[in-house]
mmCIF file of C-alpha atoms in Angstrom:
data_model
loop_
_atom_site.group_PDB
_atom_site.id
_atom_site.type_symbol
_atom_site.label_atom_id
_atom_site.label_comp_id
_atom_site.label_asym_id
_atom_site.label_seq_id
_atom_site.Cartn_x
_atom_site.Cartn_y
_atom_site.Cartn_z
ATOM 1 C CA MET A 1 29.640 -34.843 -22.862
ATOM 2 C CA ALA A 2 33.437 -34.716 -22.397
ATOM 3 C CA ASP A 3 35.359 -37.875 -22.280
ATOM 4 C CA GLY A 4 35.382 -39.532 -18.795
ATOM 5 C CA GLU A 5 32.250 -37.812 -18.026
ATOM 6 C CA SER A 6 29.157 -39.761 -16.970
ATOM 7 C CA THR A 7 25.657 -39.156 -18.087
ATOM 8 C CA PRO A 8 23.472 -37.389 -15.562
ATOM 9 C CA ASP A 9 20.991 -39.539 -13.439
ATOM 10 C CA PHE A 10 17.657 -37.749 -13.444
ATOM 11 C CA SER A 11 15.502 -40.670 -12.570
ATOM 12 C CA ASN A 12 14.896 -39.580 -9.158
ATOM 13 C CA TRP A 13 13.731 -36.345 -10.171
ATOM 14 C CA SER A 14 9.771 -35.694 -10.291
ATOM 15 C CA CYS A 15 9.760 -34.731 -14.100
ATOM 16 C CA PRO A 16 13.238 -35.074 -15.869
ATOM 17 C CA LEU A 17 12.317 -33.969 -19.348
ATOM 18 C CA PRO A 18 12.346 -29.854 -18.783
ATOM 19 C CA LEU A 19 16.014 -29.965 -17.253
ATOM 20 C CA ALA A 20 17.426 -32.897 -18.953
ATOM 21 C CA ASP A 21 18.543 -30.516 -21.830
ATOM 22 C CA TYR A 22 20.765 -28.755 -19.407
ATOM 23 C CA PRO A 23 22.833 -31.327 -17.582
ATOM 24 C CA THR A 24 24.913 -28.368 -16.183
ATOM 25 C CA ILE A 25 23.721 -24.773 -14.844
ATOM 26 C CA VAL A 26 23.503 -22.103 -17.259
ATOM 27 C CA MET A 27 23.258 -18.337 -16.359
ATOM 28 C CA GLY A 28 19.544 -18.611 -17.319
ATOM 29 C CA HIS A 29 18.700 -20.708 -14.462
ATOM 30 C CA GLY A 30 19.433 -17.663 -12.208
ATOM 31 C CA GLY A 31 17.634 -15.130 -14.353
ATOM 32 C CA GLY A 32 14.008 -15.478 -12.735
ATOM 33 C CA GLY A 33 12.481 -16.912 -15.768
ATOM 34 C CA LYS A 34 11.413 -20.268 -17.053
ATOM 35 C CA LEU A 35 14.871 -22.106 -16.553
ATOM 36 C CA GLY A 36 14.916 -21.031 -12.797
ATOM 37 C CA ASN A 37 11.311 -21.885 -11.978
ATOM 38 C CA GLU A 38 11.806 -25.254 -13.704
ATOM 39 C CA LEU A 39 14.879 -25.864 -11.438
ATOM 40 C CA VAL A 40 12.756 -24.825 -8.506
ATOM 41 C CA GLU A 41 9.531 -26.952 -9.620
ATOM 42 C CA TYR A 42 11.285 -30.411 -10.351
ATOM 43 C CA LEU A 43 14.367 -30.209 -8.236
ATOM 44 C CA PHE A 44 14.176 -28.072 -5.081
ATOM 45 C CA LEU A 45 10.475 -28.303 -4.412
ATOM 46 C CA PRO A 46 10.357 -31.978 -4.641
ATOM 47 C CA ALA A 47 13.315 -32.307 -2.318
ATOM 48 C CA PHE A 48 12.163 -30.016 0.241
ATOM 49 C CA ARG A 49 8.456 -30.168 0.139
ATOM 50 C CA ASN A 50 6.507 -28.904 2.919
ATOM 51 C CA PRO A 51 3.607 -26.571 3.397
ATOM 52 C CA ALA A 52 5.589 -23.155 4.249
ATOM 53 C CA LEU A 53 7.620 -23.675 1.088
ATOM 54 C CA GLU A 54 4.817 -24.961 -1.168
ATOM 55 C CA ASN A 55 3.215 -21.302 -1.330
ATOM 56 C CA LEU A 56 6.310 -20.340 -3.311
ATOM 57 C CA GLY A 57 6.029 -16.648 -1.958
ATOM 58 C CA ASP A 58 8.734 -14.122 -1.709
ATOM 59 C CA ALA A 59 8.678 -15.145 1.872
ATOM 60 C CA ALA A 60 7.650 -18.333 3.570
ATOM 61 C CA VAL A 61 4.748 -17.827 6.325
ATOM 62 C CA PHE A 62 4.515 -20.090 9.087
ATOM 63 C CA GLU A 63 2.819 -20.171 12.700
ATOM 64 C CA LEU A 64 4.346 -20.351 16.164
ATOM 65 C CA ASN A 65 2.491 -20.177 19.484
ATOM 66 C CA SER A 66 3.413 -16.311 19.415
ATOM 67 C CA GLY A 67 1.766 -15.709 15.939
ATOM 68 C CA ARG A 68 2.403 -15.710 12.269
ATOM 69 C CA LEU A 69 6.247 -15.237 10.997
ATOM 70 C CA ALA A 70 7.457 -14.621 7.693
ATOM 71 C CA MET A 71 11.288 -15.626 6.745
ATOM 72 C CA SER A 72 12.992 -14.845 3.272
ATOM 73 C CA THR A 73 16.610 -15.337 2.094
ATOM 74 C CA ASP A 74 18.278 -13.899 -0.695
ATOM 75 C CA SER A 75 21.757 -13.962 -2.368
ATOM 76 C CA PHE A 76 23.475 -10.963 -4.228
ATOM 77 C CA VAL A 77 26.151 -11.157 -6.728
ATOM 78 C CA VAL A 78 25.550 -7.986 -8.703
ATOM 79 C CA GLN A 79 28.192 -6.528 -10.971
ATOM 80 C CA PRO A 80 29.401 -3.483 -10.464
ATOM 81 C CA LEU A 81 29.299 -3.471 -6.679
ATOM 82 C CA PHE A 82 28.453 0.211 -6.682
ATOM 83 C CA PHE A 83 26.173 1.620 -9.343
ATOM 84 C CA PRO A 84 24.174 5.059 -9.876
ATOM 85 C CA GLY A 85 21.665 4.734 -6.770
ATOM 86 C CA GLY A 86 23.005 2.065 -4.681
ATOM 87 C CA SER A 87 25.437 -0.547 -4.171
ATOM 88 C CA ILE A 88 25.431 -4.306 -3.350
ATOM 89 C CA GLY A 89 25.159 -3.566 0.297
ATOM 90 C CA ALA A 90 21.883 -1.255 0.205
ATOM 91 C CA LEU A 91 20.591 -4.076 -2.283
ATOM 92 C CA ALA A 92 21.176 -6.625 0.020
ATOM 93 C CA VAL A 93 19.282 -5.116 2.891
ATOM 94 C CA ASN A 94 16.443 -3.627 0.784
ATOM 95 C CA GLY A 95 15.951 -6.553 -1.237
ATOM 96 C CA THR A 96 15.294 -8.832 1.694
ATOM 97 C CA VAL A 97 13.230 -6.356 3.600
ATOM 98 C CA ASN A 98 10.996 -5.982 0.496
ATOM 99 C CA ASP A 99 10.614 -9.812 0.306
ATOM 100 C CA LEU A 100 9.036 -9.731 3.561
ATOM 101 C CA ALA A 101 7.034 -6.777 3.118
ATOM 102 C CA VAL A 102 5.386 -8.049 0.172
ATOM 103 C CA SER A 103 4.254 -11.043 2.011
ATOM 104 C CA GLY A 104 2.304 -9.068 4.569
ATOM 105 C CA ALA A 105 4.958 -9.067 6.966
ATOM 106 C CA GLU A 106 6.717 -6.244 9.050
ATOM 107 C CA PRO A 107 10.549 -6.848 8.569
ATOM 108 C CA LYS A 108 12.158 -6.971 12.126
ATOM 109 C CA PHE A 109 15.867 -8.836 11.859
ATOM 110 C CA LEU A 110 18.163 -9.815 9.096
ATOM 111 C CA SER A 111 21.240 -11.970 9.054
ATOM 112 C CA ALA A 112 24.382 -10.770 6.593
ATOM 113 C CA SER A 113 26.882 -13.326 5.416
ATOM 114 C CA PHE A 114 29.603 -12.368 3.293
ATOM 115 C CA ILE A 115 31.835 -14.483 0.681
ATOM 116 C CA LEU A 116 34.877 -12.226 0.055
ATOM 117 C CA GLU A 117 37.773 -12.933 -2.383
ATOM 118 C CA GLU A 118 41.119 -12.882 -1.515
ATOM 119 C CA GLY A 119 42.848 -9.262 -2.226
ATOM 120 C CA PHE A 120 39.209 -7.488 -1.997
ATOM 121 C CA PRO A 121 40.249 -3.955 -0.957
ATOM 122 C CA LEU A 122 38.963 -3.423 2.883
ATOM 123 C CA ALA A 123 38.032 0.010 2.079
ATOM 124 C CA GLN A 124 35.481 -1.196 -0.373
ATOM 125 C CA LEU A 125 34.269 -3.628 2.037
ATOM 126 C CA ALA A 126 33.911 -1.041 4.581
ATOM 127 C CA ALA A 127 31.901 1.210 2.002
ATOM 128 C CA ILE A 128 29.507 -1.821 1.327
ATOM 129 C CA VAL A 129 29.048 -2.328 5.151
ATOM 130 C CA ARG A 130 28.445 1.300 5.788
ATOM 131 C CA ALA A 131 25.598 1.150 3.041
ATOM 132 C CA MET A 132 24.161 -1.939 4.447
ATOM 133 C CA ALA A 133 24.134 -0.067 8.117
ATOM 134 C CA ASP A 134 22.446 2.857 6.468
ATOM 135 C CA ALA A 135 19.709 0.741 4.342
ATOM 136 C CA ALA A 136 18.834 -1.238 7.647
ATOM 137 C CA ALA A 137 18.469 1.964 9.758
ATOM 138 C CA THR A 138 16.192 3.613 7.191
ATOM 139 C CA ALA A 139 13.968 0.301 6.703
ATOM 140 C CA GLY A 140 13.834 0.113 10.581
ATOM 141 C CA VAL A 141 15.231 -3.446 10.715
ATOM 142 C CA ARG A 142 18.413 -4.836 12.833
ATOM 143 C CA ILE A 143 21.346 -7.072 11.307
ATOM 144 C CA VAL A 144 21.386 -9.331 14.337
ATOM 145 C CA THR A 145 23.672 -12.408 12.971
ATOM 146 C CA GLY A 146 25.961 -13.076 9.977
ATOM 147 C CA ASP A 147 29.292 -14.921 8.922
ATOM 148 C CA THR A 148 32.388 -14.280 6.870
ATOM 149 C CA LYS A 149 34.111 -16.775 4.442
ATOM 150 C CA VAL A 150 37.122 -15.927 2.238
ATOM 151 C CA VAL A 151 37.908 -17.892 -0.943
ATOM 152 C CA GLU A 152 41.246 -17.856 -2.781
ATOM 153 C CA ARG A 153 42.204 -15.075 -5.395
ATOM 154 C CA GLY A 154 40.595 -15.677 -8.855
ATOM 155 C CA HIS A 155 37.788 -18.225 -7.193
ATOM 156 C CA GLY A 156 35.386 -15.228 -6.540
ATOM 157 C CA ASP A 157 34.332 -11.940 -7.687
ATOM 158 C CA GLY A 158 35.106 -9.627 -5.201
ATOM 159 C CA CYS A 159 32.168 -9.758 -2.928
ATOM 160 C CA TYR A 160 28.888 -11.841 -2.576
ATOM 161 C CA ILE A 161 26.350 -11.211 -0.017
ATOM 162 C CA ASN A 162 23.649 -13.597 1.577
ATOM 163 C CA THR A 163 20.880 -12.219 3.653
ATOM 164 C CA ALA A 164 17.835 -13.953 5.288
ATOM 165 C CA GLY A 165 15.115 -11.818 7.222
ATOM 166 C CA VAL A 166 12.435 -12.375 9.606
ATOM 167 C CA GLY A 167 9.222 -10.462 10.003
ATOM 168 C CA VAL A 168 5.962 -10.782 11.794
ATOM 169 C CA LEU A 169 2.789 -10.842 9.817
ATOM 170 C CA ARG A 170 0.521 -8.048 10.171
ATOM 171 C CA PRO A 171 -3.167 -9.299 11.953
ATOM 172 C CA GLY A 172 -5.850 -9.810 9.406
ATOM 173 C CA VAL A 173 -3.679 -9.631 6.430
ATOM 174 C CA ASN A 174 -3.538 -12.492 3.992
ATOM 175 C CA VAL A 175 -1.986 -11.757 0.755
ATOM 176 C CA GLY A 176 0.121 -14.447 -1.437
ATOM 177 C CA PRO A 177 0.684 -15.395 -4.990
ATOM 178 C CA HIS A 178 -2.386 -17.714 -5.004
ATOM 179 C CA ARG A 179 -5.094 -14.890 -4.163
ATOM 180 C CA ALA A 180 -5.403 -12.640 -7.218
ATOM 181 C CA GLN A 181 -8.839 -12.843 -8.467
ATOM 182 C CA ALA A 182 -10.696 -12.100 -11.858
ATOM 183 C CA GLY A 183 -11.634 -8.568 -11.642
ATOM 184 C CA ASP A 184 -8.804 -7.317 -9.716
ATOM 185 C CA ALA A 185 -6.943 -4.222 -10.999
ATOM 186 C CA ILE A 186 -3.299 -4.410 -11.228
ATOM 187 C CA LEU A 187 -1.161 -1.512 -10.160
ATOM 188 C CA VAL A 188 2.409 -0.935 -10.148
ATOM 189 C CA SER A 189 4.020 1.767 -7.499
ATOM 190 C CA GLY A 190 6.068 3.652 -10.054
ATOM 191 C CA MET A 191 8.556 3.757 -13.120
ATOM 192 C CA ILE A 192 9.583 0.186 -14.194
ATOM 193 C CA GLY A 193 13.314 -0.885 -15.351
ATOM 194 C CA ASP A 194 15.257 1.772 -13.656
ATOM 195 C CA HIS A 195 17.490 -0.690 -11.743
ATOM 196 C CA GLY A 196 18.435 -2.878 -14.642
ATOM 197 C CA MET A 197 18.968 -0.375 -17.062
ATOM 198 C CA ALA A 198 21.087 1.927 -14.093
ATOM 199 C CA ILE A 199 23.398 -1.442 -14.178
ATOM 200 C CA MET A 200 23.634 -2.053 -17.767
ATOM 201 C CA SER A 201 24.198 1.654 -18.566
ATOM 202 C CA VAL A 202 27.294 1.634 -16.455
ATOM 203 C CA ARG A 203 28.406 -1.756 -18.032
ATOM 204 C CA GLU A 204 28.056 -0.598 -21.604
ATOM 205 C CA GLY A 205 29.310 2.884 -21.082
ATOM 206 C CA LEU A 206 25.966 4.310 -22.044
ATOM 207 C CA GLU A 207 25.331 8.158 -21.377
ATOM 208 C CA PHE A 208 22.171 10.060 -21.365
ATOM 209 C CA GLU A 209 21.024 13.595 -20.853
ATOM 210 C CA SER A 210 20.130 12.387 -17.361
ATOM 211 C CA GLN A 211 21.792 9.760 -15.730
ATOM 212 C CA ILE A 212 19.743 6.575 -15.212
ATOM 213 C CA ARG A 213 19.677 5.688 -11.212
ATOM 214 C CA SER A 214 18.476 2.480 -9.536
ATOM 215 C CA ASP A 215 15.441 2.358 -7.788
ATOM 216 C CA CYS A 216 16.803 0.514 -4.765
ATOM 217 C CA ALA A 217 14.636 1.282 -1.877
ATOM 218 C CA ALA A 218 13.067 -0.408 1.190
ATOM 219 C CA LEU A 219 9.266 -0.830 0.251
ATOM 220 C CA ASN A 220 7.953 -1.684 4.002
ATOM 221 C CA GLY A 221 6.786 1.735 4.955
ATOM 222 C CA LEU A 222 4.861 2.293 1.579
ATOM 223 C CA ILE A 223 3.321 -1.205 1.642
ATOM 224 C CA ALA A 224 2.510 -0.314 5.528
ATOM 225 C CA ASP A 225 0.584 2.497 4.486
ATOM 226 C CA VAL A 226 -1.505 0.624 1.812
ATOM 227 C CA LEU A 227 -2.211 -2.158 3.945
ATOM 228 C CA ASP A 228 -3.165 0.400 6.925
ATOM 229 C CA ALA A 229 -5.619 2.124 4.483
ATOM 230 C CA VAL A 230 -7.446 -0.964 2.493
ATOM 231 C CA GLY A 231 -6.204 -4.043 4.620
ATOM 232 C CA THR A 232 -8.101 -6.888 2.874
ATOM 233 C CA GLY A 233 -8.704 -4.975 -0.606
ATOM 234 C CA VAL A 234 -5.040 -5.926 -1.480
ATOM 235 C CA HIS A 235 -4.851 -9.723 -2.400
ATOM 236 C CA ALA A 236 -1.539 -10.334 -3.714
ATOM 237 C CA MET A 237 1.883 -8.310 -3.704
ATOM 238 C CA ARG A 238 5.287 -8.681 -5.460
ATOM 239 C CA ASP A 239 8.244 -6.879 -5.989
ATOM 240 C CA PRO A 240 9.413 -7.512 -9.557
ATOM 241 C CA THR A 241 13.161 -7.966 -9.412
ATOM 242 C CA ARG A 242 14.640 -10.347 -11.676
ATOM 243 C CA GLY A 243 12.648 -10.925 -14.814
ATOM 244 C CA GLY A 244 10.831 -7.726 -14.138
ATOM 245 C CA LEU A 245 7.407 -7.118 -14.357
ATOM 246 C CA ALA A 246 6.497 -9.723 -16.828
ATOM 247 C CA SER A 247 8.005 -12.577 -14.707
ATOM 248 C CA THR A 248 5.960 -11.325 -11.701
ATOM 249 C CA LEU A 249 2.681 -11.181 -13.870
ATOM 250 C CA ASN A 250 3.255 -14.717 -15.236
ATOM 251 C CA GLU A 251 4.151 -16.218 -11.587
ATOM 252 C CA ILE A 252 0.974 -14.427 -10.295
ATOM 253 C CA ALA A 253 -1.060 -15.601 -13.029
ATOM 254 C CA ALA A 254 0.206 -19.268 -12.844
ATOM 255 C CA ALA A 255 -0.230 -19.366 -9.158
ATOM 256 C CA SER A 256 -3.703 -18.156 -9.272
ATOM 257 C CA LYS A 257 -5.020 -19.764 -12.256
ATOM 258 C CA VAL A 258 -6.076 -16.492 -13.565
ATOM 259 C CA GLY A 259 -5.489 -14.429 -16.993
ATOM 260 C CA MET A 260 -4.159 -10.747 -17.128
ATOM 261 C CA GLU A 261 -4.683 -8.043 -19.543
ATOM 262 C CA ILE A 262 -2.110 -5.196 -19.527
ATOM 263 C CA ASP A 263 -2.504 -1.819 -21.310
ATOM 264 C CA GLU A 264 1.128 -0.904 -22.524
ATOM 265 C CA ALA A 265 0.244 2.668 -22.921
ATOM 266 C CA ARG A 266 -0.101 2.940 -19.307
ATOM 267 C CA LEU A 267 3.241 1.337 -18.445
ATOM 268 C CA PRO A 268 5.290 3.904 -16.403
ATOM 269 C CA VAL A 269 8.979 3.972 -18.269
ATOM 270 C CA ARG A 270 11.404 6.721 -17.912
ATOM 271 C CA THR A 271 12.362 8.109 -21.485
ATOM 272 C CA GLU A 272 16.077 7.411 -20.864
ATOM 273 C CA VAL A 273 15.030 3.861 -19.903
ATOM 274 C CA GLN A 274 13.255 3.227 -22.821
ATOM 275 C CA SER A 275 15.848 4.624 -25.078
ATOM 276 C CA ALA A 276 18.527 2.462 -23.626
ATOM 277 C CA CYS A 277 16.247 -0.516 -23.921
ATOM 278 C CA GLU A 278 15.983 0.022 -27.238
ATOM 279 C CA LEU A 279 19.532 0.776 -27.903
ATOM 280 C CA LEU A 280 20.140 -2.798 -26.211
ATOM 281 C CA GLY A 281 17.470 -4.538 -27.767
ATOM 282 C CA LEU A 282 15.500 -5.101 -24.413
ATOM 283 C CA ASP A 283 11.923 -5.166 -23.267
ATOM 284 C CA PRO A 284 11.382 -2.809 -20.184
ATOM 285 C CA VAL A 285 8.761 -5.431 -18.874
ATOM 286 C CA TYR A 286 11.518 -7.757 -18.488
ATOM 287 C CA VAL A 287 13.916 -5.578 -16.841
ATOM 288 C CA ALA A 288 14.605 -5.668 -12.832
ATOM 289 C CA ASN A 289 13.457 -3.484 -10.658
ATOM 290 C CA GLU A 290 14.356 -2.923 -6.964
ATOM 291 C CA GLY A 291 12.057 -0.487 -5.475
ATOM 292 C CA LYS A 292 8.752 -1.055 -6.937
ATOM 293 C CA VAL A 293 5.807 -3.282 -5.932
ATOM 294 C CA VAL A 294 3.078 -4.921 -8.175
ATOM 295 C CA PHE A 295 -0.380 -4.782 -6.379
ATOM 296 C CA PHE A 296 -3.493 -6.817 -7.204
ATOM 297 C CA VAL A 297 -6.297 -4.888 -5.610
ATOM 298 C CA ALA A 298 -10.018 -5.317 -5.292
ATOM 299 C CA ALA A 299 -11.938 -2.922 -7.945
ATOM 300 C CA GLU A 300 -13.430 -0.900 -4.862
ATOM 301 C CA ALA A 301 -9.903 -0.291 -3.354
ATOM 302 C CA VAL A 302 -8.248 0.973 -6.414
ATOM 303 C CA ASP A 303 -8.901 4.675 -5.966
ATOM 304 C CA GLN A 304 -7.792 4.458 -2.447
ATOM 305 C CA VAL A 305 -4.703 2.583 -3.128
ATOM 306 C CA LEU A 306 -3.517 4.994 -5.827
ATOM 307 C CA ALA A 307 -4.073 7.749 -3.599
ATOM 308 C CA VAL A 308 -2.004 6.331 -0.807
ATOM 309 C CA LEU A 309 0.704 5.403 -3.096
ATOM 310 C CA ARG A 310 0.954 8.980 -4.889
ATOM 311 C CA ALA A 311 1.017 10.649 -1.574
ATOM 312 C CA HIS A 312 4.483 8.572 -0.527
ATOM 313 C CA PRO A 313 7.554 9.622 -1.973
ATOM 314 C CA LEU A 314 8.283 6.301 -3.311
ATOM 315 C CA GLY A 315 4.874 5.944 -5.154
ATOM 316 C CA THR A 316 4.537 9.441 -7.010
ATOM 317 C CA ASP A 317 4.216 7.674 -10.301
ATOM 318 C CA ALA A 318 1.931 4.887 -9.309
ATOM 319 C CA ALA A 319 -0.232 3.699 -12.104
ATOM 320 C CA ARG A 320 -3.018 1.260 -12.793
ATOM 321 C CA ILE A 321 -1.851 -0.607 -15.749
ATOM 322 C CA GLY A 322 -4.204 -3.614 -16.106
ATOM 323 C CA GLN A 323 -6.706 -6.218 -14.753
ATOM 324 C CA VAL A 324 -6.884 -9.518 -13.738
ATOM 325 C CA THR A 325 -9.422 -11.844 -15.964
ATOM 326 C CA ALA A 326 -11.097 -15.357 -15.910
ATOM 327 C CA GLN A 327 -9.987 -15.649 -19.465
ATOM 328 C CA HIS A 328 -7.198 -17.146 -20.981
ATOM 329 C CA PRO A 329 -5.699 -18.568 -17.449
ATOM 330 C CA GLY A 330 -1.970 -18.383 -16.884
ATOM 331 C CA MET A 331 -1.559 -15.948 -19.903
ATOM 332 C CA ILE A 332 -0.610 -12.342 -20.052
ATOM 333 C CA VAL A 333 -2.105 -10.249 -22.910
ATOM 334 C CA ALA A 334 -0.800 -6.902 -23.702
ATOM 335 C CA ARG A 335 -2.582 -4.113 -25.744
ATOM 336 C CA THR A 336 0.047 -2.312 -27.749
ATOM 337 C CA GLY A 337 0.026 1.221 -28.853
ATOM 338 C CA MET A 338 -0.744 0.132 -32.328
ATOM 339 C CA GLY A 339 -4.097 -1.388 -30.870
ATOM 340 C CA ALA A 340 -2.737 -5.048 -31.530
ATOM 341 C CA ASN A 341 -2.569 -7.754 -28.817
ATOM 342 C CA ARG A 342 0.799 -9.406 -27.741
ATOM 343 C CA VAL A 343 1.502 -12.339 -25.323
ATOM 344 C CA ILE A 344 3.842 -11.340 -22.676
ATOM 345 C CA ALA A 345 5.458 -14.900 -22.046
ATOM 346 C CA PRO A 346 7.846 -15.901 -19.374
ATOM 347 C CA GLN A 347 11.477 -15.269 -20.359
ATOM 348 C CA ILE A 348 13.344 -18.690 -21.139
ATOM 349 C CA GLY A 349 16.874 -17.497 -19.959
ATOM 350 C CA GLU A 350 18.687 -14.552 -18.367
ATOM 351 C CA GLN A 351 18.058 -11.045 -20.321
ATOM 352 C CA LEU A 352 20.508 -9.256 -17.857
ATOM 353 C CA PRO A 353 22.805 -11.556 -15.913
ATOM 354 C CA ARG A 354 24.408 -10.457 -12.426
ATOM 355 C CA ILE A 355 21.718 -7.677 -11.932
ATOM 356 C CA CYS A 356 21.083 -8.214 -8.218
#
């Protein structure tokens, strides 16, 4: 502690020990891994506890007299603001649309709030807004409310965006992080790691024979096709954003109290993404995606789901990567190309900061 600073008071926290070693926020608290999960579990959840929040899905599901709705919110601080395959504007719309869609909802309405730094070029803001409008039109949603705040020069980083979204739950669909079951197949809708490595390749000035592009896309159409085809055959879905595939698998395993077994040879990863990860000392399973879905599907529905995914432009590289098991609950075990096993643990900090 610096002179004059008081010791933090953790006495009213439900479980102070996991966070007591971090009396201030560090970058890892925003990384989608262990530190961020502890912040939710031991600070936010006890303070705000209610049935809709306790599900801890990508969107809260609740019932009104008119039916079931889902609501989600997200904030976007990515740098750079424009990157191969997308921008902060497209990311803000698609990220919220996807959080609603993986909760089994049809996205309908979004809000958009901007925090702008004094001196930010109006032409760049206009380009971001156009990207948001185009993404909303593609996803079939409307941006119906918003807000703008400006902070002094040097007190921001150009442009931050917060969005919230509301969707209508599909009748008869009941998916959630607690519903993965032993025997379920684990499917991923396409190549992993594209978004994170597109951002990092720009930041690090890496060049490859073919440019790495973000997979930033709205997934509600793809998900709707799957649910139309198999309905209750899908038990859980998640878009593997911050923390990548590894964080998604660990979160679902913990929520459903199941284990998972993954075959690394089946993981779909582009050659250039794998090369970039090797150069930077990263593991593709921890790298963020912004246009992929992980499905937990009943064994009898696997072939049909894969056929539907591969027939859609956003799912042509869909693959079955493993299965849910009753063994080793809460643990993800991967079979390596060398025939050994390794545990895919939750990441502690943040592998790629400012990625979304």
